[in-house]
Amino acid sequence: MTATEGKTKKFQTPRSFTDKKLSLQKLELKANDIRQDIIKSLEAAGSGHSAGPLGLADIFTALYFDILKHDPKHPDWDDRDILLLSNGHCVPVQYTAMAHAGYLPKKELLTLRSYKSRLQGHPERHALPGLENTSGPLGSGLSQGAGMALTMRMNKQSHRWVYVVMGDGELNEGNIWEAAMFANKYKLHNLIGIVDRNNIQIDGTTEHVMPLEDLRAKWESFGWHVVDVDGNNIEAVIDACSMARAIVEKPTVLIAHTIPGKGVDYMEFDHHWHGMPVGIADVAGAPPKNQQAREALHDLRSLRGKITGDHE
Amino acid sequence: MSNLHLLDTKDWGLEPIRKGFGRGLADAGAKNEQIVALCADLTSSTQISLFAEQFPERFVEVGIAEQNLVTVASGMAAMGKIPFTASYAAFSPGRNWEQIKTTVALNNQNVKIIGAHAGLYTGPDGATHQMLEDVAIMRVMPNMVVIVPGDSLEAYKATLAIANDPRPTYLRLARDKSPIMTTDQTPFEIGKAYIYTPGHDLTIIANGTVTSLAVQAAESLFKDAIDAEVIHSPTVKPLDEETIYKSVKKTRAVVVVEEAQRAGGLGGAVSEFLSENLPVPVVRVGVRDQYGQSGTPEQLIHHYGLSKHHIMMAAHHAVDMKK
Ligand SMILES: [Mg+2]
């Protein structure tokens, strides 16, 4: 060792944040906290998507707090798993989960979508360490994930996985199916797709806008192993991902059935909340706009009480 | 001016520009194991086949899927590879511009977009395959380098150069054979323009296959008492503003020649630069807001007004406007 090397800052070996397993109850509480912070950050932003991020909160909690090998202190760690959010408009859930994991201060969530914020309206890789790609225009994430998974194989990194979260409306895009064919050709078993099957997109229900069913049969016919999973059940998501990692001969896609707007009564199943935050407009079936955030947080706090067994 | 080791026009050879790319990529691949090549079912005609044969384990066939072509490449670049993607320019970047913008340029990934069979030299394939808008649409993309080599030897050198450069890059290639004006000793650097013919009365700026026509036009213009300086500018972006400025400061009149739409390409780049820094007459020789058609390259070059004769007329027009 040279004299200079001796003086450099002691390098801490990266360690996976998810080595220490949280109890299911702790994970559920985490998802609830993340939902509350999503509401607060969307309210502060005054624009952005509500339904998707709320519906995905359990999946992102499972990913960042149990499934992914990652280290928020070393976002570029060579051994990390990769998570790509292909439907970039749902990024509030990713920012919030990342904040809870320690990638950024939680108070920064209130800068969402604002001028000079690292939390751009749609994710930009260069803006925030820990983001793996730039997305927003739909349909490109699965191909990028396939390129990464193929490279891991070329580099003989058999211990790494690529997870790609996609929207269901996003499956209208041809680019997705180009990627699906490609992943099958190269048998990219280290690529795991997660489709947020919440049945809504901007113009209405997916089956009204552009029918996706039989979705399982579509993926299967493209050569993928398909797992239907309750995407609002953290334990089920974790189990499905373990199963996906055990499938070695083909890529796996989870069709994760989620409830859009999950946890906020007046938003659940209502596609009007796809692209809208709380507090900007009066909507039939929802409280007046100035009470939407309060009521959403109230709903989520009641749910929190049910998880802990305490009653308000 | 340093010696560029150019050939006299009488000694020019002939070879398709794309051939130089094929050899360049195979040689770059031998030097750097991180280079991978991706193709969309056009392995042989894009000449990426040379690499594919030598390094099959680093070659990825994506099928006829240009959106997937560049997005898979983006993922591979994110993991440290240097992907070269090849298709016809009409399809990549013609079809997948948004994917290139979002996942390569904005994402700033080191992906090389090789647009083969660009321009009128695509010949009999007709309008759908004669990509004339590629220079314009790639040039307006922040972070993107745009290179249009003038002959096959320069395409070879450009391929090696972009392999060593971390920026996303568009490299434009032509199908049919065109003159070889340079030699192995002729320099190539990204961002550099080269004075092929020195002169005082007019600056002709050209790239691609039609650089040769610009050089021939300058020879004939000399007999018309116009002493034209020919600048070959293979890099459209970043433009070699210094070389262009120095030349135009002296000549005060410009003709730009390119085998692409007049709107937005090299002519656009030169006009934008000069209008803000050194306003002088700029006459652009290129395709005038039209689509191509089937024919031989020679027929098409005449039909669309890019011949030596047309360049000479443009030169007289530019010089006249000085007065
Ligand atoms: Mg949806």
PDB file of C-alpha atoms in Angstrom, chain A residues 80 82 124-126 132-140 142-152 154-155 157 160 173-175 178-180 182 185-186, chain B residues 34 36 38 57-81 95 98-99 102-104 106-109:
ATOM      1  CA  ARG A  80     -26.898  -4.625  -6.856  1.00  0.00           C
ATOM      2  CA  ILE A  82     -31.675  -3.340 -10.851  1.00  0.00           C
ATOM      3  CA  GLU A 124     -34.341  11.107 -14.847  1.00  0.00           C
ATOM      4  CA  ARG A 125     -31.361   8.906 -14.190  1.00  0.00           C
ATOM      5  CA  HIS A 126     -28.931  11.771 -13.822  1.00  0.00           C
ATOM      6  CA  GLU A 132     -31.487   3.428 -12.958  1.00  0.00           C
ATOM      7  CA  ASN A 133     -33.161   4.919 -16.001  1.00  0.00           C
ATOM      8  CA  THR A 134     -34.990   7.805 -17.548  1.00  0.00           C
ATOM      9  CA  SER A 135     -38.584   7.004 -18.405  1.00  0.00           C
ATOM     10  CA  GLY A 136     -41.954   8.528 -19.039  1.00  0.00           C
ATOM     11  CA  PRO A 137     -42.698   7.819 -22.679  1.00  0.00           C
ATOM     12  CA  LEU A 138     -44.169   4.356 -22.254  1.00  0.00           C
ATOM     13  CA  GLY A 139     -43.010   0.997 -23.508  1.00  0.00           C
ATOM     14  CA  SER A 140     -39.216   1.165 -23.290  1.00  0.00           C
ATOM     15  CA  LEU A 142     -38.675  -3.881 -20.588  1.00  0.00           C
ATOM     16  CA  SER A 143     -36.210  -3.607 -23.488  1.00  0.00           C
ATOM     17  CA  GLN A 144     -33.762  -1.711 -21.311  1.00  0.00           C
ATOM     18  CA  GLY A 145     -34.144  -4.358 -18.627  1.00  0.00           C
ATOM     19  CA  ALA A 146     -33.586  -7.056 -21.239  1.00  0.00           C
ATOM     20  CA  GLY A 147     -30.388  -5.334 -22.372  1.00  0.00           C
ATOM     21  CA  MET A 148     -29.216  -5.212 -18.763  1.00  0.00           C
ATOM     22  CA  ALA A 149     -30.131  -8.841 -18.101  1.00  0.00           C
ATOM     23  CA  LEU A 150     -28.329  -9.934 -21.264  1.00  0.00           C
ATOM     24  CA  THR A 151     -25.256  -7.955 -20.218  1.00  0.00           C
ATOM     25  CA  MET A 152     -25.277  -9.566 -16.766  1.00  0.00           C
ATOM     26  CA  MET A 154     -22.335 -11.818 -20.798  1.00  0.00           C
ATOM     27  CA  ASN A 155     -20.494 -10.640 -17.686  1.00  0.00           C
ATOM     28  CA  GLN A 157     -23.059 -12.233 -13.085  1.00  0.00           C
ATOM     29  CA  ARG A 160     -28.060 -10.296 -10.061  1.00  0.00           C
ATOM     30  CA  GLU A 173     -47.137  -0.172 -26.731  1.00  0.00           C
ATOM     31  CA  GLY A 174     -45.558  -2.360 -29.404  1.00  0.00           C
ATOM     32  CA  ASN A 175     -42.098  -1.835 -27.938  1.00  0.00           C
ATOM     33  CA  GLU A 178     -40.696  -6.522 -29.114  1.00  0.00           C
ATOM     34  CA  ALA A 179     -38.949  -6.828 -25.759  1.00  0.00           C
ATOM     35  CA  ALA A 180     -41.105  -9.793 -24.769  1.00  0.00           C
ATOM     36  CA  PHE A 182     -36.432 -10.710 -27.371  1.00  0.00           C
ATOM     37  CA  LYS A 185     -35.224 -15.613 -27.562  1.00  0.00           C
ATOM     38  CA  TYR A 186     -32.350 -15.114 -25.143  1.00  0.00           C
TER      39      TYR A 186
ATOM     40  CA  GLN B  34     -16.777  -3.905 -24.155  1.00  0.00           C
ATOM     41  CA  VAL B  36     -21.153  -5.109 -28.619  1.00  0.00           C
ATOM     42  CA  LEU B  38     -26.858  -5.106 -32.316  1.00  0.00           C
ATOM     43  CA  GLU B  57     -20.706 -13.856 -28.513  1.00  0.00           C
ATOM     44  CA  ARG B  58     -20.866 -10.066 -28.647  1.00  0.00           C
ATOM     45  CA  PHE B  59     -23.393  -9.843 -31.443  1.00  0.00           C
ATOM     46  CA  VAL B  60     -27.093  -9.473 -30.674  1.00  0.00           C
ATOM     47  CA  GLU B  61     -29.713 -10.007 -33.373  1.00  0.00           C
ATOM     48  CA  VAL B  62     -32.911  -8.235 -32.326  1.00  0.00           C
ATOM     49  CA  GLY B  63     -34.981  -8.936 -35.417  1.00  0.00           C
ATOM     50  CA  ILE B  64     -37.030  -6.344 -37.270  1.00  0.00           C
ATOM     51  CA  ALA B  65     -37.686  -4.247 -34.194  1.00  0.00           C
ATOM     52  CA  GLU B  66     -35.933  -0.891 -34.250  1.00  0.00           C
ATOM     53  CA  GLN B  67     -37.525   0.390 -31.048  1.00  0.00           C
ATOM     54  CA  ASN B  68     -36.191  -2.661 -29.266  1.00  0.00           C
ATOM     55  CA  LEU B  69     -32.843  -2.264 -31.035  1.00  0.00           C
ATOM     56  CA  VAL B  70     -31.972   1.012 -29.353  1.00  0.00           C
ATOM     57  CA  THR B  71     -33.680   0.391 -26.023  1.00  0.00           C
ATOM     58  CA  VAL B  72     -31.904  -2.933 -25.495  1.00  0.00           C
ATOM     59  CA  ALA B  73     -28.718  -1.067 -26.398  1.00  0.00           C
ATOM     60  CA  SER B  74     -29.547   1.592 -23.811  1.00  0.00           C
ATOM     61  CA  GLY B  75     -29.775  -1.128 -21.160  1.00  0.00           C
ATOM     62  CA  MET B  76     -26.473  -2.645 -22.253  1.00  0.00           C
ATOM     63  CA  ALA B  77     -24.779   0.752 -22.175  1.00  0.00           C
ATOM     64  CA  ALA B  78     -26.121   1.276 -18.643  1.00  0.00           C
ATOM     65  CA  MET B  79     -24.162  -1.866 -17.707  1.00  0.00           C
ATOM     66  CA  GLY B  80     -20.923  -0.569 -19.208  1.00  0.00           C
ATOM     67  CA  LYS B  81     -21.058  -1.960 -22.731  1.00  0.00           C
ATOM     68  CA  ARG B  95     -38.882   4.950 -36.605  1.00  0.00           C
ATOM     69  CA  GLU B  98     -38.360   8.957 -29.296  1.00  0.00           C
ATOM     70  CA  GLN B  99     -36.662   5.899 -27.851  1.00  0.00           C
ATOM     71  CA  THR B 102     -35.437   9.325 -24.014  1.00  0.00           C
ATOM     72  CA  THR B 103     -33.386   6.205 -23.388  1.00  0.00           C
ATOM     73  CA  VAL B 104     -30.124   7.176 -25.126  1.00  0.00           C
ATOM     74  CA  LEU B 106     -31.573  12.326 -22.413  1.00  0.00           C
ATOM     75  CA  ASN B 107     -30.487   9.259 -20.459  1.00  0.00           C
ATOM     76  CA  ASN B 108     -26.966  10.010 -21.776  1.00  0.00           C
ATOM     77  CA  GLN B 109     -26.014   6.416 -22.522  1.00  0.00           C
TER      78      GLN B 109
END
